[in-house]
Coordinates of C-alpha atoms in Angstrom, one line a residue:
Chain A
M9 CA 36.6 4.5 42.2
K10 CA 39.0 7.3 42.9
C11 CA 41.2 6.0 40.1
A12 CA 38.3 6.1 37.7
F13 CA 37.5 9.6 38.7
I14 CA 41.1 10.7 38.0
N15 CA 41.0 9.0 34.7
L16 CA 37.8 10.7 33.8
F17 CA 39.4 14.0 34.9
I18 CA 42.5 13.4 32.7
A19 CA 40.3 12.3 29.8
F20 CA 38.3 15.5 30.3
L21 CA 41.5 17.6 30.4
S22 CA 43.0 16.0 27.3
V23 CA 39.7 16.5 25.4
G24 CA 39.8 20.1 26.5
I25 CA 43.3 20.5 25.1
N26 CA 42.8 18.4 22.0
A27 CA 39.7 20.3 21.2
Q28 CA 41.9 23.2 20.3
S29 CA 43.6 21.4 17.4
V30 CA 42.9 19.1 14.5
Q31 CA 44.8 16.0 13.7
F32 CA 44.9 14.7 10.2
V33 CA 45.4 10.9 10.2
P34 CA 46.4 9.3 6.9
S35 CA 44.7 5.9 6.9
F36 CA 44.0 2.9 4.9
G37 CA 40.4 2.3 5.6
E38 CA 40.0 2.7 9.3
Q39 CA 43.7 1.7 10.0
E40 CA 46.3 4.4 10.5
L41 CA 48.5 4.4 7.4
K42 CA 52.1 3.1 7.7
L43 CA 54.3 4.3 4.8
D44 CA 56.2 1.6 2.8
T45 CA 53.8 -1.1 4.0
T46 CA 51.9 -3.4 1.8
Y47 CA 48.1 -3.2 1.9
L48 CA 45.5 -5.2 0.1
L49 CA 43.4 -2.8 -1.9
H50 CA 41.0 -5.4 -3.2
S51 CA 41.3 -9.0 -4.1
G52 CA 44.7 -9.6 -5.6
I53 CA 45.8 -5.9 -5.7
E54 CA 48.5 -4.9 -3.4
V55 CA 49.6 -1.3 -2.8
K56 CA 52.3 0.5 -0.9
I57 CA 52.3 4.2 -0.2
E58 CA 55.7 5.9 -0.2
T59 CA 54.7 9.6 -0.2
L60 CA 51.6 11.5 0.8
R61 CA 51.9 15.3 0.9
F62 CA 49.1 17.9 0.4
Y63 CA 48.1 21.4 1.2
I64 CA 45.3 22.4 3.4
S65 CA 44.3 26.1 3.3
N66 CA 41.7 28.8 4.2
L67 CA 40.4 27.0 7.3
E68 CA 37.1 28.2 8.7
I69 CA 34.8 27.2 11.4
Y70 CA 31.0 27.7 11.1
K71 CA 28.4 27.7 13.8
N72 CA 24.7 27.5 12.8
G73 CA 25.7 28.5 9.2
A74 CA 27.8 31.6 10.2
V75 CA 31.6 31.8 10.2
V76 CA 32.9 32.1 13.7
W77 CA 36.6 31.6 13.1
K78 CA 38.8 32.1 10.1
E79 CA 42.5 31.3 10.1
K80 CA 44.9 34.1 8.9
D81 CA 47.5 33.3 6.2
S82 CA 46.1 29.8 6.3
H83 CA 48.4 27.4 4.5
H84 CA 49.5 24.1 5.8
L85 CA 51.7 21.5 4.1
L86 CA 50.9 18.1 5.5
D87 CA 53.3 15.2 5.0
A88 CA 52.5 11.7 6.1
A89 CA 56.2 11.3 6.9
T90 CA 56.3 14.2 9.3
P91 CA 53.9 13.7 12.2
E92 CA 54.3 17.3 13.4
S93 CA 52.9 18.6 10.1
L94 CA 49.6 16.7 10.6
K95 CA 48.4 18.5 13.6
F96 CA 47.8 22.2 14.1
P97 CA 45.8 24.5 16.3
V98 CA 42.2 25.0 15.3
P99 CA 39.5 26.1 17.9
I100 CA 37.4 23.2 16.8
D101 CA 35.0 23.4 19.8
K102 CA 33.8 26.8 18.6
G103 CA 31.4 25.5 16.0
D104 CA 29.7 22.7 14.2
K105 CA 31.3 22.7 10.8
L106 CA 34.9 22.8 9.5
V107 CA 35.5 24.2 6.0
F108 CA 38.8 24.2 4.2
L109 CA 40.4 23.9 0.9
L110 CA 42.4 20.9 -0.2
G111 CA 45.1 22.7 -2.1
T112 CA 45.9 26.3 -2.7
D113 CA 43.6 28.9 -4.3
S114 CA 44.3 30.5 -7.6
V115 CA 45.5 33.8 -6.1
T116 CA 48.2 32.0 -4.2
N117 CA 49.3 30.3 -7.4
V118 CA 49.9 33.5 -9.2
S119 CA 51.4 35.6 -6.4
G120 CA 55.1 34.9 -7.0
A121 CA 57.6 33.5 -4.5
M122 CA 56.3 32.9 -0.9
G123 CA 57.8 31.5 2.2
G124 CA 57.0 29.0 4.9
A125 CA 54.7 26.2 3.8
L126 CA 54.5 27.8 0.3
D127 CA 58.3 28.1 -0.2
P128 CA 59.0 26.4 -3.5
S129 CA 61.9 24.6 -1.9
N130 CA 59.3 22.3 -0.3
G131 CA 59.1 20.4 -3.5
M132 CA 55.4 21.1 -4.1
Y133 CA 55.9 23.6 -6.9
W134 CA 56.1 22.9 -10.6
A135 CA 59.0 24.7 -12.2
W136 CA 58.0 24.0 -15.8
N137 CA 54.3 24.9 -15.6
S138 CA 53.9 27.3 -12.8
G139 CA 51.7 26.4 -9.9
Y140 CA 51.5 24.4 -6.8
I141 CA 51.1 20.6 -6.6
N142 CA 48.1 20.5 -4.3
F143 CA 48.2 16.8 -3.6
K144 CA 51.0 14.4 -4.1
L145 CA 50.6 10.6 -3.7
E146 CA 53.3 8.2 -4.7
G147 CA 53.6 4.5 -4.2
T148 CA 53.8 1.1 -5.9
S149 CA 51.3 -1.5 -6.9
S150 CA 51.5 -4.9 -8.4
V151 CA 49.1 -3.8 -11.1
C152 CA 51.1 -0.9 -12.4
V153 CA 53.0 -1.9 -15.5
T154 CA 55.5 0.9 -15.0
R155 CA 59.1 1.3 -13.9
N156 CA 59.3 -0.4 -10.4
N157 CA 55.5 -0.8 -10.5
G158 CA 55.3 2.8 -9.4
F159 CA 52.3 5.2 -9.4
E160 CA 52.6 8.9 -9.1
F161 CA 49.8 11.4 -8.7
H162 CA 50.9 15.0 -8.6
L163 CA 47.6 16.9 -8.7
G164 CA 47.7 20.6 -9.4
G165 CA 46.5 23.3 -11.7
Y166 CA 44.8 26.6 -10.9
T167 CA 43.4 28.0 -14.2
R168 CA 39.6 28.0 -14.5
E169 CA 39.5 25.0 -16.9
H170 CA 42.0 23.0 -14.9
A171 CA 41.3 24.1 -11.3
T172 CA 42.1 21.3 -8.9
V173 CA 41.6 23.1 -5.6
Q174 CA 38.6 21.5 -3.7
Q175 CA 36.5 22.9 -0.9
I176 CA 35.8 20.4 1.8
E177 CA 33.0 20.8 4.4
L178 CA 32.9 18.4 7.4
L179 CA 30.4 18.4 10.3
I180 CA 32.6 18.5 13.4
T181 CA 32.3 15.2 15.3
G182 CA 35.7 15.1 16.9
N183 CA 39.1 16.4 16.2
E184 CA 40.7 13.6 14.1
I185 CA 40.3 13.7 10.4
L186 CA 41.0 10.5 8.4
V187 CA 42.6 10.8 5.0
D188 CA 41.6 7.5 3.7
L189 CA 43.9 6.4 0.8
K190 CA 42.0 3.1 0.4
A191 CA 39.0 5.2 -0.5
F192 CA 41.1 7.2 -3.0
L193 CA 42.8 4.2 -4.7
S194 CA 39.5 2.3 -4.9
Q195 CA 38.2 5.0 -7.2
V196 CA 41.2 4.8 -9.5
S197 CA 42.0 2.0 -11.9
L198 CA 45.7 1.8 -11.2
A199 CA 46.4 -0.5 -14.1
E200 CA 45.4 2.2 -16.6
Q201 CA 45.9 5.4 -14.7
N202 CA 49.1 5.6 -12.7
K203 CA 51.0 8.8 -13.6
I204 CA 49.5 12.3 -13.5
M205 CA 52.2 14.9 -13.4
S206 CA 50.6 18.0 -14.9
P207 CA 47.4 20.0 -14.9
G208 CA 44.5 18.9 -17.0
T209 CA 41.1 17.2 -17.0
E210 CA 42.5 14.0 -15.4
A211 CA 44.0 16.0 -12.5
V212 CA 40.7 17.8 -12.0
L213 CA 38.8 14.5 -11.8
L214 CA 41.3 12.9 -9.5
S215 CA 41.4 15.9 -7.1
Q216 CA 37.6 15.6 -6.8
K217 CA 38.2 12.0 -5.7
A218 CA 40.9 13.1 -3.3
A219 CA 38.5 15.5 -1.7
S220 CA 36.1 12.7 -1.0
I221 CA 38.4 10.8 1.3
F222 CA 38.5 13.3 4.2
R223 CA 36.2 12.5 7.1
F224 CA 36.1 12.9 10.9
K225 CA 37.0 9.7 12.6
N226 CA 33.9 8.5 14.4
E227 CA 33.9 9.1 18.1
K228 CA 33.0 6.3 20.5
Chain B
M18 CA 49.5 49.0 34.6
R19 CA 48.9 50.9 31.4
S20 CA 52.3 52.5 31.3
K21 CA 54.0 49.1 31.8
F22 CA 52.1 47.9 28.7
I23 CA 53.4 50.9 26.7
V24 CA 57.0 50.3 27.9
V25 CA 56.8 46.6 26.9
G26 CA 55.4 47.8 23.6
L27 CA 58.2 50.2 23.0
I28 CA 60.8 47.5 23.8
W29 CA 59.2 45.3 21.3
V30 CA 59.1 47.9 18.6
G31 CA 62.8 48.6 19.3
L32 CA 63.7 44.9 18.9
V33 CA 61.9 44.6 15.7
A34 CA 63.6 47.7 14.4
A35 CA 66.9 46.2 15.3
T36 CA 66.4 43.0 13.4
L37 CA 64.8 44.5 10.3
P38 CA 67.5 45.9 8.0
T39 CA 67.3 49.5 7.0
L40 CA 66.9 49.2 3.3
I41 CA 67.8 51.7 0.6
K42 CA 64.6 51.8 -1.4
V43 CA 64.9 51.9 -5.1
T44 CA 62.1 53.0 -7.4
L45 CA 62.0 51.7 -10.9
F46 CA 62.5 54.4 -13.5
Y47 CA 60.5 54.2 -16.7
P48 CA 58.9 56.7 -19.2
S49 CA 55.7 58.2 -17.9
S50 CA 53.9 57.3 -21.2
W51 CA 54.4 53.6 -20.5
P52 CA 51.7 51.5 -18.9
K53 CA 51.9 50.5 -15.3
P54 CA 54.1 47.5 -14.6
V55 CA 52.5 44.1 -14.0
Y56 CA 54.9 43.2 -11.2
D57 CA 53.5 44.2 -7.8
F58 CA 56.1 46.5 -6.3
E59 CA 53.8 47.3 -3.4
K60 CA 54.2 43.8 -2.2
S61 CA 57.8 43.3 -3.1
A62 CA 59.6 46.7 -3.1
L63 CA 63.0 47.0 -4.7
S64 CA 66.0 47.8 -2.5
K65 CA 69.7 48.4 -3.3
E66 CA 70.6 45.4 -1.1
G67 CA 68.1 43.1 -2.8
I68 CA 69.1 44.2 -6.3
S69 CA 72.8 43.7 -5.5
L70 CA 72.2 40.3 -4.0
G71 CA 70.1 39.3 -7.1
R72 CA 72.9 40.5 -9.4
K73 CA 75.5 38.4 -7.5
L74 CA 73.2 35.4 -7.8
F75 CA 72.5 36.0 -11.5
Y76 CA 76.2 35.8 -12.2
D77 CA 77.0 32.9 -9.8
P78 CA 77.6 29.4 -11.3
L79 CA 77.1 28.1 -7.8
L80 CA 73.4 27.9 -8.8
S81 CA 74.2 25.0 -11.1
A82 CA 74.9 21.3 -10.1
D83 CA 78.6 21.4 -11.0
S84 CA 79.1 25.1 -10.4
T85 CA 79.8 25.8 -14.1
I86 CA 76.7 27.5 -15.4
S87 CA 75.3 30.8 -14.2
C88 CA 72.2 32.6 -15.5
S89 CA 74.5 34.9 -17.4
H90 CA 75.9 31.9 -19.3
C91 CA 72.7 32.0 -21.5
H92 CA 71.7 35.6 -20.8
L93 CA 74.7 37.9 -21.6
S94 CA 74.3 41.6 -20.7
Y95 CA 76.0 42.9 -23.8
T96 CA 73.6 41.1 -26.1
A97 CA 70.4 42.1 -24.4
F98 CA 70.7 39.1 -22.1
T99 CA 70.4 36.5 -24.8
H100 CA 72.7 33.7 -25.8
V101 CA 74.0 34.9 -29.2
D102 CA 75.4 32.4 -31.7
H103 CA 73.4 29.6 -30.2
D104 CA 70.1 28.8 -31.8
L105 CA 69.2 26.4 -28.9
S106 CA 70.6 27.3 -25.5
H107 CA 73.6 25.4 -24.2
G108 CA 73.7 24.4 -20.6
I109 CA 75.4 22.1 -18.1
R110 CA 77.9 19.5 -19.4
D111 CA 77.3 20.8 -22.9
S112 CA 73.6 19.8 -23.0
I113 CA 71.5 21.4 -25.6
G114 CA 68.1 22.7 -24.8
T115 CA 65.1 22.8 -27.0
R116 CA 64.6 26.6 -27.2
N117 CA 66.5 29.8 -27.9
S118 CA 67.2 31.9 -24.8
P119 CA 65.1 35.1 -25.0
A120 CA 66.4 38.5 -24.5
L121 CA 65.7 39.8 -21.0
M122 CA 64.4 43.3 -20.6
N123 CA 61.4 45.2 -19.3
L124 CA 60.4 42.1 -17.4
A125 CA 58.2 44.1 -15.0
W126 CA 55.7 44.5 -17.8
N127 CA 55.6 40.7 -18.6
D128 CA 52.7 38.7 -17.3
K129 CA 53.7 35.3 -18.7
F130 CA 57.2 34.0 -19.1
M131 CA 58.9 31.6 -21.5
W132 CA 58.0 31.1 -25.2
D133 CA 55.0 29.1 -24.2
G134 CA 54.0 31.1 -21.1
A135 CA 54.8 28.2 -18.9
V136 CA 55.7 30.5 -16.0
N137 CA 53.2 32.8 -14.4
H138 CA 55.3 35.1 -12.4
L139 CA 58.9 36.5 -12.7
D140 CA 59.7 35.2 -9.2
M141 CA 59.0 31.6 -10.2
Q142 CA 60.9 31.7 -13.5
A143 CA 64.3 30.9 -12.0
L144 CA 63.1 27.6 -10.8
A145 CA 62.9 26.4 -14.3
P146 CA 66.5 26.9 -15.4
I147 CA 67.9 25.9 -12.0
T148 CA 66.1 22.5 -12.1
H149 CA 66.3 21.8 -15.9
P150 CA 68.6 18.9 -16.5
A151 CA 69.9 20.5 -19.7
E152 CA 70.4 24.0 -18.1
M153 CA 71.7 24.1 -14.6
G154 CA 70.7 20.6 -13.5
E155 CA 70.4 21.5 -9.8
N156 CA 67.6 21.6 -7.2
L157 CA 66.6 24.5 -5.0
N158 CA 67.5 22.8 -1.7
N159 CA 71.0 22.2 -2.8
V160 CA 71.3 25.8 -3.9
I161 CA 70.1 26.9 -0.5
A162 CA 72.6 24.7 1.3
K163 CA 75.5 25.8 -0.9
L164 CA 74.7 29.5 -0.4
Q165 CA 74.3 29.0 3.3
R166 CA 77.7 27.5 3.5
T167 CA 79.5 30.4 1.9
S168 CA 81.0 33.2 4.0
S169 CA 79.5 36.0 1.9
Y170 CA 75.9 35.1 1.2
P171 CA 74.3 34.8 4.7
K172 CA 75.4 38.4 5.3
L173 CA 73.9 39.6 2.0
F174 CA 70.6 37.8 2.7
Q175 CA 70.6 39.4 6.2
A176 CA 71.1 42.8 4.6
A177 CA 68.4 42.4 2.0
F178 CA 65.7 40.4 3.8
G179 CA 66.6 40.7 7.5
D180 CA 67.3 37.0 7.8
S181 CA 70.6 35.3 7.3
I182 CA 68.9 31.9 6.8
V183 CA 68.7 31.4 3.0
T184 CA 65.3 30.4 1.8
G185 CA 63.9 29.6 -1.6
K186 CA 61.6 32.6 -1.4
H187 CA 64.5 35.0 -0.8
I188 CA 66.7 33.6 -3.6
L189 CA 63.8 34.0 -6.0
K190 CA 62.8 37.5 -4.8
A191 CA 66.5 38.7 -5.1
L192 CA 66.8 37.3 -8.6
S193 CA 63.6 39.1 -9.5
Q194 CA 64.8 42.4 -8.0
F195 CA 67.9 42.4 -10.2
Q196 CA 66.1 41.4 -13.4
L197 CA 63.4 44.0 -12.8
T198 CA 66.0 46.7 -13.0
L199 CA 66.8 45.6 -16.6
V200 CA 64.7 48.4 -18.2
S201 CA 65.5 49.4 -21.7
A202 CA 63.9 52.8 -22.6
N203 CA 66.7 54.9 -24.1
S204 CA 66.9 53.9 -27.7
K205 CA 66.8 56.3 -30.6
Y206 CA 63.1 55.5 -30.8
D207 CA 62.6 56.6 -27.2
K208 CA 64.6 59.8 -27.8
M209 CA 62.4 60.5 -30.9
K210 CA 59.3 60.0 -28.7
R211 CA 60.7 62.5 -26.2
G212 CA 61.6 65.0 -28.9
E213 CA 65.3 64.6 -28.4
Y214 CA 66.0 63.0 -31.8
D215 CA 64.5 63.3 -35.3
F216 CA 64.1 60.1 -37.3
T217 CA 65.8 60.1 -40.7
E218 CA 63.4 59.9 -43.6
Q219 CA 64.2 56.2 -44.0
E220 CA 63.6 55.5 -40.3
Q221 CA 60.3 57.4 -40.6
R222 CA 59.2 55.3 -43.6
G223 CA 60.2 52.2 -41.7
Y224 CA 58.2 53.4 -38.7
Q225 CA 55.1 53.8 -40.9
L226 CA 55.6 50.3 -42.3
F227 CA 56.0 49.0 -38.8
K228 CA 52.8 50.6 -37.6
A229 CA 50.9 49.2 -40.5
N230 CA 52.2 45.7 -40.4
C231 CA 53.8 44.7 -37.1
N232 CA 52.4 46.9 -34.3
S233 CA 49.3 44.7 -33.8
C234 CA 51.6 42.1 -32.1
H235 CA 54.8 43.9 -31.4
Q236 CA 52.9 46.8 -29.8
E237 CA 54.5 50.1 -28.8
P238 CA 56.0 51.1 -26.4
L239 CA 57.2 47.7 -25.2
F240 CA 57.1 46.2 -28.7
T241 CA 55.1 43.2 -27.5
N242 CA 51.4 42.8 -26.6
G243 CA 52.2 39.7 -24.4
A244 CA 50.0 37.5 -26.5
F245 CA 50.7 34.1 -28.0
E246 CA 50.6 33.9 -31.8
N247 CA 51.4 31.4 -34.6
T248 CA 53.6 33.2 -37.1
G249 CA 53.5 30.4 -39.6
L250 CA 56.9 28.8 -38.8
P251 CA 56.8 25.2 -40.0
V252 CA 57.4 22.8 -37.1
D253 CA 61.0 21.7 -36.7
T254 CA 60.4 17.9 -36.7
T255 CA 63.6 17.3 -34.6
L256 CA 62.0 19.3 -31.8
N257 CA 58.2 19.0 -32.3
D258 CA 57.6 22.1 -30.2
Y259 CA 53.9 23.1 -30.3
G260 CA 54.3 26.0 -27.9
R261 CA 51.4 27.3 -25.9
M262 CA 49.4 24.2 -26.4
L263 CA 51.9 22.2 -24.3
I264 CA 50.7 24.3 -21.3
T265 CA 47.0 24.9 -21.9
K266 CA 46.3 21.6 -23.6
I267 CA 43.9 23.5 -25.9
A268 CA 44.2 22.6 -29.6
S269 CA 43.6 26.2 -30.7
D270 CA 46.9 27.1 -28.9
S271 CA 48.9 24.8 -31.1
L272 CA 52.1 26.5 -32.5
R273 CA 51.5 29.7 -30.7
F274 CA 54.5 31.3 -29.1
K275 CA 54.9 34.5 -27.0
V276 CA 55.3 37.7 -29.0
P277 CA 58.8 38.7 -28.2
T278 CA 59.8 42.3 -27.7
L279 CA 61.7 43.9 -30.7
R280 CA 63.7 46.2 -28.5
N281 CA 67.5 45.6 -29.0
I282 CA 66.6 43.2 -31.8
E283 CA 69.9 44.2 -33.5
Y284 CA 71.7 42.4 -30.7
S285 CA 69.5 39.5 -29.8
Y286 CA 70.0 37.2 -32.7
P287 CA 69.4 34.4 -33.5
Y288 CA 65.7 34.9 -33.8
M289 CA 62.4 33.0 -33.0
H290 CA 61.8 30.4 -30.3
D291 CA 64.2 27.9 -31.9
G292 CA 66.7 30.5 -33.1
R293 CA 66.1 29.4 -36.7
F294 CA 66.9 32.8 -38.3
K295 CA 70.2 34.5 -37.9
T296 CA 69.4 37.9 -39.5
I297 CA 66.5 40.4 -39.5
R298 CA 66.5 40.0 -43.3
Q299 CA 65.7 36.3 -42.9
V300 CA 62.8 37.2 -40.5
L301 CA 61.4 39.7 -42.9
N302 CA 61.7 37.2 -45.8
H303 CA 59.8 34.7 -43.6
Y304 CA 56.9 37.2 -43.1
G305 CA 57.0 37.9 -46.8
D306 CA 56.7 34.5 -48.4
G307 CA 57.7 31.9 -45.9
I308 CA 54.5 31.7 -44.0
F309 CA 53.3 28.1 -43.5
D310 CA 49.5 28.1 -43.3
S311 CA 47.8 26.1 -40.6
E312 CA 44.6 26.4 -38.6
T313 CA 46.0 28.5 -35.8
L314 CA 48.0 30.9 -38.1
A315 CA 47.4 34.6 -37.0
N316 CA 44.8 36.4 -39.1
E317 CA 47.2 39.2 -39.9
L318 CA 49.6 36.8 -41.4
K319 CA 47.3 34.9 -43.8
G320 CA 48.9 35.6 -47.1
G321 CA 52.0 37.0 -45.5
I322 CA 53.3 40.5 -45.3
P323 CA 54.8 41.1 -48.7
L324 CA 57.3 44.0 -48.7
T325 CA 59.5 45.2 -51.5
S326 CA 63.2 45.0 -51.0
N327 CA 63.3 48.8 -50.4
E328 CA 60.6 48.5 -47.8
K329 CA 62.5 45.8 -46.1
V330 CA 65.5 48.1 -45.9
D331 CA 63.4 50.9 -44.5
L332 CA 61.7 48.7 -41.9
T333 CA 65.1 47.3 -40.8
A334 CA 66.4 50.9 -40.4
F335 CA 63.5 51.5 -38.1
L336 CA 64.1 48.3 -36.1
L337 CA 67.7 49.4 -35.6
T338 CA 66.4 52.5 -33.8
L339 CA 65.3 50.2 -31.0
T340 CA 68.9 49.5 -30.0
D341 CA 69.6 51.0 -26.6
K342 CA 73.4 51.2 -26.1
E343 CA 73.0 52.5 -22.6
F344 CA 71.1 49.5 -21.7
L345 CA 73.5 47.1 -23.4
F346 CA 76.6 48.6 -21.8
N347 CA 75.2 49.6 -18.4
P348 CA 77.9 48.8 -15.9
E349 CA 75.2 48.2 -13.3
F350 CA 74.0 45.2 -15.2
A351 CA 77.3 43.6 -16.0
F352 CA 79.2 41.0 -13.9
P353 CA 79.6 42.4 -10.4
R354 CA 83.3 43.1 -9.9
N355 CA 83.4 43.4 -6.1

């Protein structure tokens, strides 16, 4: 009885602490994603993810339709291979809705050299067609008739016609946000589309799909 | 309680002041009649320390994979920072690029870089040559590591940016600072504008021809309007370079290339994006009767710009008034000797 009480207390404490941050959880369906591990996409199609990196920016929290918190200089580079990059402080208990951009806005893309998450040495900047790569997904699949069966999606582009930045709005139901790559890859026909390395209509369509794979992990 | 707070505040201010370098601010000098620069000096101010670091980097082959090629390899100060005698630029291990290296000057007024406008900001331009397999063949992280390991650079980064840790941002900002100082505004033409020099009759006739035929694109005072135009050069089928369209993916941008400045044109041969012309005469002959018609050809150039041979001589005399010897031989721009 006493034990249960302490457990409850600890649980309460950790919720209290966790409530001040969000944790992005790359996943394959409901399962936490492991890099370089074979997954079954759908019957007969196997995939392996090697790289997942993306920008999250301009984080805001809304309560009853009004902004109650806005992050300053809000740019985060998340990398599935670096667990520390997937979690950062956000006062999530302040409101009912989390709003952020998947990618970097157009102003950021034309503002010259920047540091930190935006430093071009992070490998998320295109040297030969200026602009950030907002979302980078690389892996292999048995259906890709490419060198080493590889697929590479480098989604970026900031001009009005080829804007890839996506706004995502999520009702807050916890503090873990799944980034479900199964949901992404299910919307792509990997046999035909497996290499996007520059801005254009394809990158725009794929980034809309990428935006659809973020969701709060259900509590309970 | 309150005084304690103030004391803590003062100590903090003191600490910050101690770590931030005291920079010698530099203001870019340019004629008052020129438009405002595009580069945002409010956000990234020039300093003597930043410029001198940028200059050292510009001349340092350490920026390439095998430490053989510096920026100056293809952008030589005495030839308006272009690579003379090479139609297509030559880079690492004798690789040949696909384009002619442009002259570098008055970059603070540029809003798109490269012949096709691939680069949207001067800061980001250097990433392209550093990483290009046929130019410097390196990657930014290696450059950072190599610079960090030297005995000289960490101190210079500390002096310019208050941080001895080398970052991509600071390398790029320093290179920009040096290149921003490459202002050419002291040619005969500029002196004429300031009332310090009178054009000869021939130069004056050339100037009239220029204003009538060329100024719509090579607009005064920078001698470029920054636009992308198709000047009717037939495609070189060994290169198949369609210019701006490669970036925008819009068919109407096919064969458009950035209008280059004509300042110091006497020294920046060979000409055009692929360096196909060696002399100004060849360029004028092209505008006369070499225009290859296609859907995206500039309106002004439909039917060409036929000039008599006397007119060509006059126009050339005017173009030579755009040579700025002080710019070309400015010791501040040359290889740093210390």
